[in-house]
Amino acid sequence: MTALSRWVQVLDQRAQQNLAETSQARERLEHTRSQLDRLRSMADSAGVKKLHANVALYANAAGFRSGLLDMAEQCRDTFGVQQLEYAQAQAQLQAAVRQHGSMQSVLERARTDLAVQQQRQEQKRMDELAGQTWQRQRRLSDTGNR
């Protein structure tokens, strides 16, 4: 029983650890998503259409926009990897929670079975004491009637 209880504690700790890892993965994912949105917004606002009159400004704005789009592409790749990491973390968390729940129910069943067994033993002991008392009382009454 003690080993099973310890195992359930270990599984609970694993589930808590997986929850923390999932939370961290979600935070990284959200950070990257907001970073990607900012890069896209900056690239969209770095318009080069109005700068045709000045070639130097046009080239500078085009280079800046191109750099932003390259950074956004790298960020998108990172975002894809982080989505996979988050999905894996969620799957591991769900598996850990299921395993913990399963072993928790096994532990509760074992505790219930033990309590029932102890109750039966106590009842048996009480029945034996009652039987011994009844036999003594019967012997005393039989001795007293003679």
Short mmCIF file of C-alpha atoms in Angstrom, two decimals:
data_model
loop_
_atom_site.label_atom_id
_atom_site.label_comp_id
_atom_site.label_asym_id
_atom_site.label_seq_id
_atom_site.Cartn_x
_atom_site.Cartn_y
_atom_site.Cartn_z
CA MET A 1 0.00 0.00 0.00
CA THR A 2 2.81 2.40 0.90
CA ALA A 3 4.63 1.72 -2.38
CA LEU A 4 1.44 2.34 -4.32
CA SER A 5 0.87 5.57 -2.43
CA ARG A 6 4.42 6.71 -3.21
CA TRP A 7 3.94 5.79 -6.86
CA VAL A 8 0.80 7.92 -7.01
CA GLN A 9 2.77 10.81 -5.48
CA VAL A 10 5.49 10.40 -8.11
CA LEU A 11 2.86 10.39 -10.85
CA ASP A 12 1.31 13.51 -9.35
CA GLN A 13 4.70 15.22 -9.39
CA ARG A 14 5.18 14.19 -13.03
CA ALA A 15 1.77 15.58 -13.92
CA GLN A 16 2.62 18.86 -12.15
CA GLN A 17 5.93 19.03 -13.99
CA ASN A 18 4.20 18.37 -17.33
CA LEU A 19 1.69 21.09 -16.50
CA ALA A 20 4.53 23.55 -15.90
CA GLU A 21 6.24 22.51 -19.13
CA THR A 22 2.99 22.91 -21.06
CA SER A 23 2.48 26.34 -19.55
CA GLN A 24 6.01 27.38 -20.51
CA ALA A 25 5.54 26.06 -24.05
CA ARG A 26 2.28 28.00 -24.33
CA GLU A 27 4.00 31.18 -23.11
CA ARG A 28 6.81 30.76 -25.66
CA LEU A 29 4.24 30.14 -28.37
CA GLU A 30 2.24 33.26 -27.45
CA HIS A 31 5.43 35.35 -27.29
CA THR A 32 6.49 34.18 -30.73
CA ARG A 33 2.98 34.76 -32.10
CA SER A 34 2.97 38.35 -30.86
CA GLN A 35 6.48 38.86 -32.21
CA LEU A 36 5.38 37.53 -35.60
CA ASP A 37 2.34 39.81 -35.59
CA ARG A 38 4.56 42.83 -34.81
CA LEU A 39 6.96 41.95 -37.61
CA ARG A 40 4.10 41.57 -40.09
CA SER A 41 2.59 44.85 -38.98
CA MET A 42 5.93 46.61 -39.32
CA ALA A 43 6.47 45.11 -42.78
CA ASP A 44 2.98 46.19 -43.85
CA SER A 45 3.52 49.73 -42.58
CA ALA A 46 6.93 49.99 -44.25
CA GLY A 47 5.31 50.75 -47.58
CA VAL A 48 7.50 51.61 -50.50
CA LYS A 49 4.77 52.74 -52.92
CA LYS A 50 4.94 56.42 -51.96
CA LEU A 51 8.72 56.62 -52.20
CA HIS A 52 9.15 56.23 -56.00
CA ALA A 53 10.33 59.83 -56.37
CA ASN A 54 13.39 59.33 -54.19
CA VAL A 55 15.40 56.30 -55.28
CA ALA A 56 17.61 56.23 -52.16
CA LEU A 57 14.63 56.24 -49.80
CA TYR A 58 12.88 53.64 -51.94
CA ALA A 59 15.92 51.32 -51.83
CA ASN A 60 16.34 51.85 -48.09
CA ALA A 61 12.63 51.17 -47.39
CA ALA A 62 12.66 48.14 -49.67
CA GLY A 63 15.74 46.76 -47.90
CA PHE A 64 14.17 47.40 -44.51
CA ARG A 65 10.90 45.72 -45.56
CA SER A 66 12.81 42.78 -47.03
CA GLY A 67 14.72 42.38 -43.76
CA LEU A 68 11.47 42.47 -41.80
CA LEU A 69 9.94 39.83 -44.05
CA ASP A 70 13.03 37.62 -43.63
CA MET A 71 12.79 37.99 -39.86
CA ALA A 72 9.08 37.20 -40.05
CA GLU A 73 9.84 34.04 -42.05
CA GLN A 74 12.37 32.90 -39.44
CA CYS A 75 9.87 33.74 -36.72
CA ARG A 76 7.19 31.74 -38.58
CA ASP A 77 9.55 28.73 -38.69
CA THR A 78 10.20 29.09 -34.96
CA PHE A 79 6.47 29.40 -34.38
CA GLY A 80 5.86 26.14 -36.26
CA VAL A 81 8.43 24.32 -34.14
CA GLN A 82 6.94 25.78 -30.97
CA GLN A 83 3.47 24.68 -32.03
CA LEU A 84 4.76 21.11 -32.28
CA GLU A 85 6.49 21.40 -28.90
CA TYR A 86 3.29 22.71 -27.35
CA ALA A 87 1.24 19.88 -28.87
CA GLN A 88 3.74 17.33 -27.54
CA ALA A 89 3.70 18.94 -24.10
CA GLN A 90 -0.10 18.82 -24.06
CA ALA A 91 -0.08 15.16 -25.09
CA GLN A 92 2.44 14.32 -22.37
CA LEU A 93 0.37 16.23 -19.82
CA GLN A 94 -2.80 14.40 -20.79
CA ALA A 95 -1.02 11.05 -20.59
CA ALA A 96 0.44 11.92 -17.17
CA VAL A 97 -2.95 13.05 -15.87
CA ARG A 98 -4.62 9.87 -17.15
CA GLN A 99 -1.92 7.67 -15.60
CA HIS A 100 -2.13 9.55 -12.30
CA GLY A 101 -5.93 9.30 -12.28
CA SER A 102 -5.80 5.60 -13.04
CA MET A 103 -3.30 4.86 -10.29
CA GLN A 104 -5.17 7.14 -7.89
CA SER A 105 -8.32 5.08 -8.42
CA VAL A 106 -6.31 1.86 -7.90
CA LEU A 107 -4.96 3.32 -4.65
CA GLU A 108 -8.44 4.33 -3.50
CA ARG A 109 -9.77 0.86 -4.33
CA ALA A 110 -6.90 -0.73 -2.38
CA ARG A 111 -7.58 1.56 0.59
CA THR A 112 -11.28 0.70 0.45
CA ASP A 113 -10.50 -3.03 0.27
CA LEU A 114 -8.14 -2.71 3.23
CA ALA A 115 -10.74 -0.81 5.25
CA VAL A 116 -13.37 -3.47 4.47
CA GLN A 117 -10.94 -6.23 5.43
CA GLN A 118 -10.08 -4.48 8.70
CA GLN A 119 -13.77 -3.97 9.42
CA ARG A 120 -14.46 -7.68 8.81
CA GLN A 121 -11.59 -8.68 11.10
CA GLU A 122 -12.89 -6.33 13.78
CA GLN A 123 -16.41 -7.73 13.37
CA LYS A 124 -15.07 -11.29 13.57
CA ARG A 125 -13.16 -10.45 16.74
CA MET A 126 -16.27 -8.86 18.26
CA ASP A 127 -18.35 -11.90 17.29
CA GLU A 128 -15.81 -14.22 18.92
CA LEU A 129 -15.83 -12.13 22.11
CA ALA A 130 -19.63 -12.10 22.10
CA GLY A 131 -19.66 -15.89 21.60
CA GLN A 132 -17.21 -16.41 24.46
CA THR A 133 -19.25 -14.13 26.70
CA TRP A 134 -22.45 -15.98 25.80
CA GLN A 135 -20.80 -19.35 26.54
CA ARG A 136 -19.51 -18.11 29.90
CA GLN A 137 -22.91 -16.72 30.76
CA ARG A 138 -24.52 -20.01 29.74
CA ARG A 139 -22.06 -22.02 31.85
CA LEU A 140 -22.72 -19.77 34.83
CA SER A 141 -26.45 -20.09 34.44
CA ASP A 142 -26.12 -23.89 34.02
CA THR A 143 -23.95 -24.08 37.17
CA GLY A 144 -26.37 -21.87 39.07
CA ASN A 145 -29.40 -24.05 38.18
CA ARG A 146 -27.88 -27.19 39.63
#
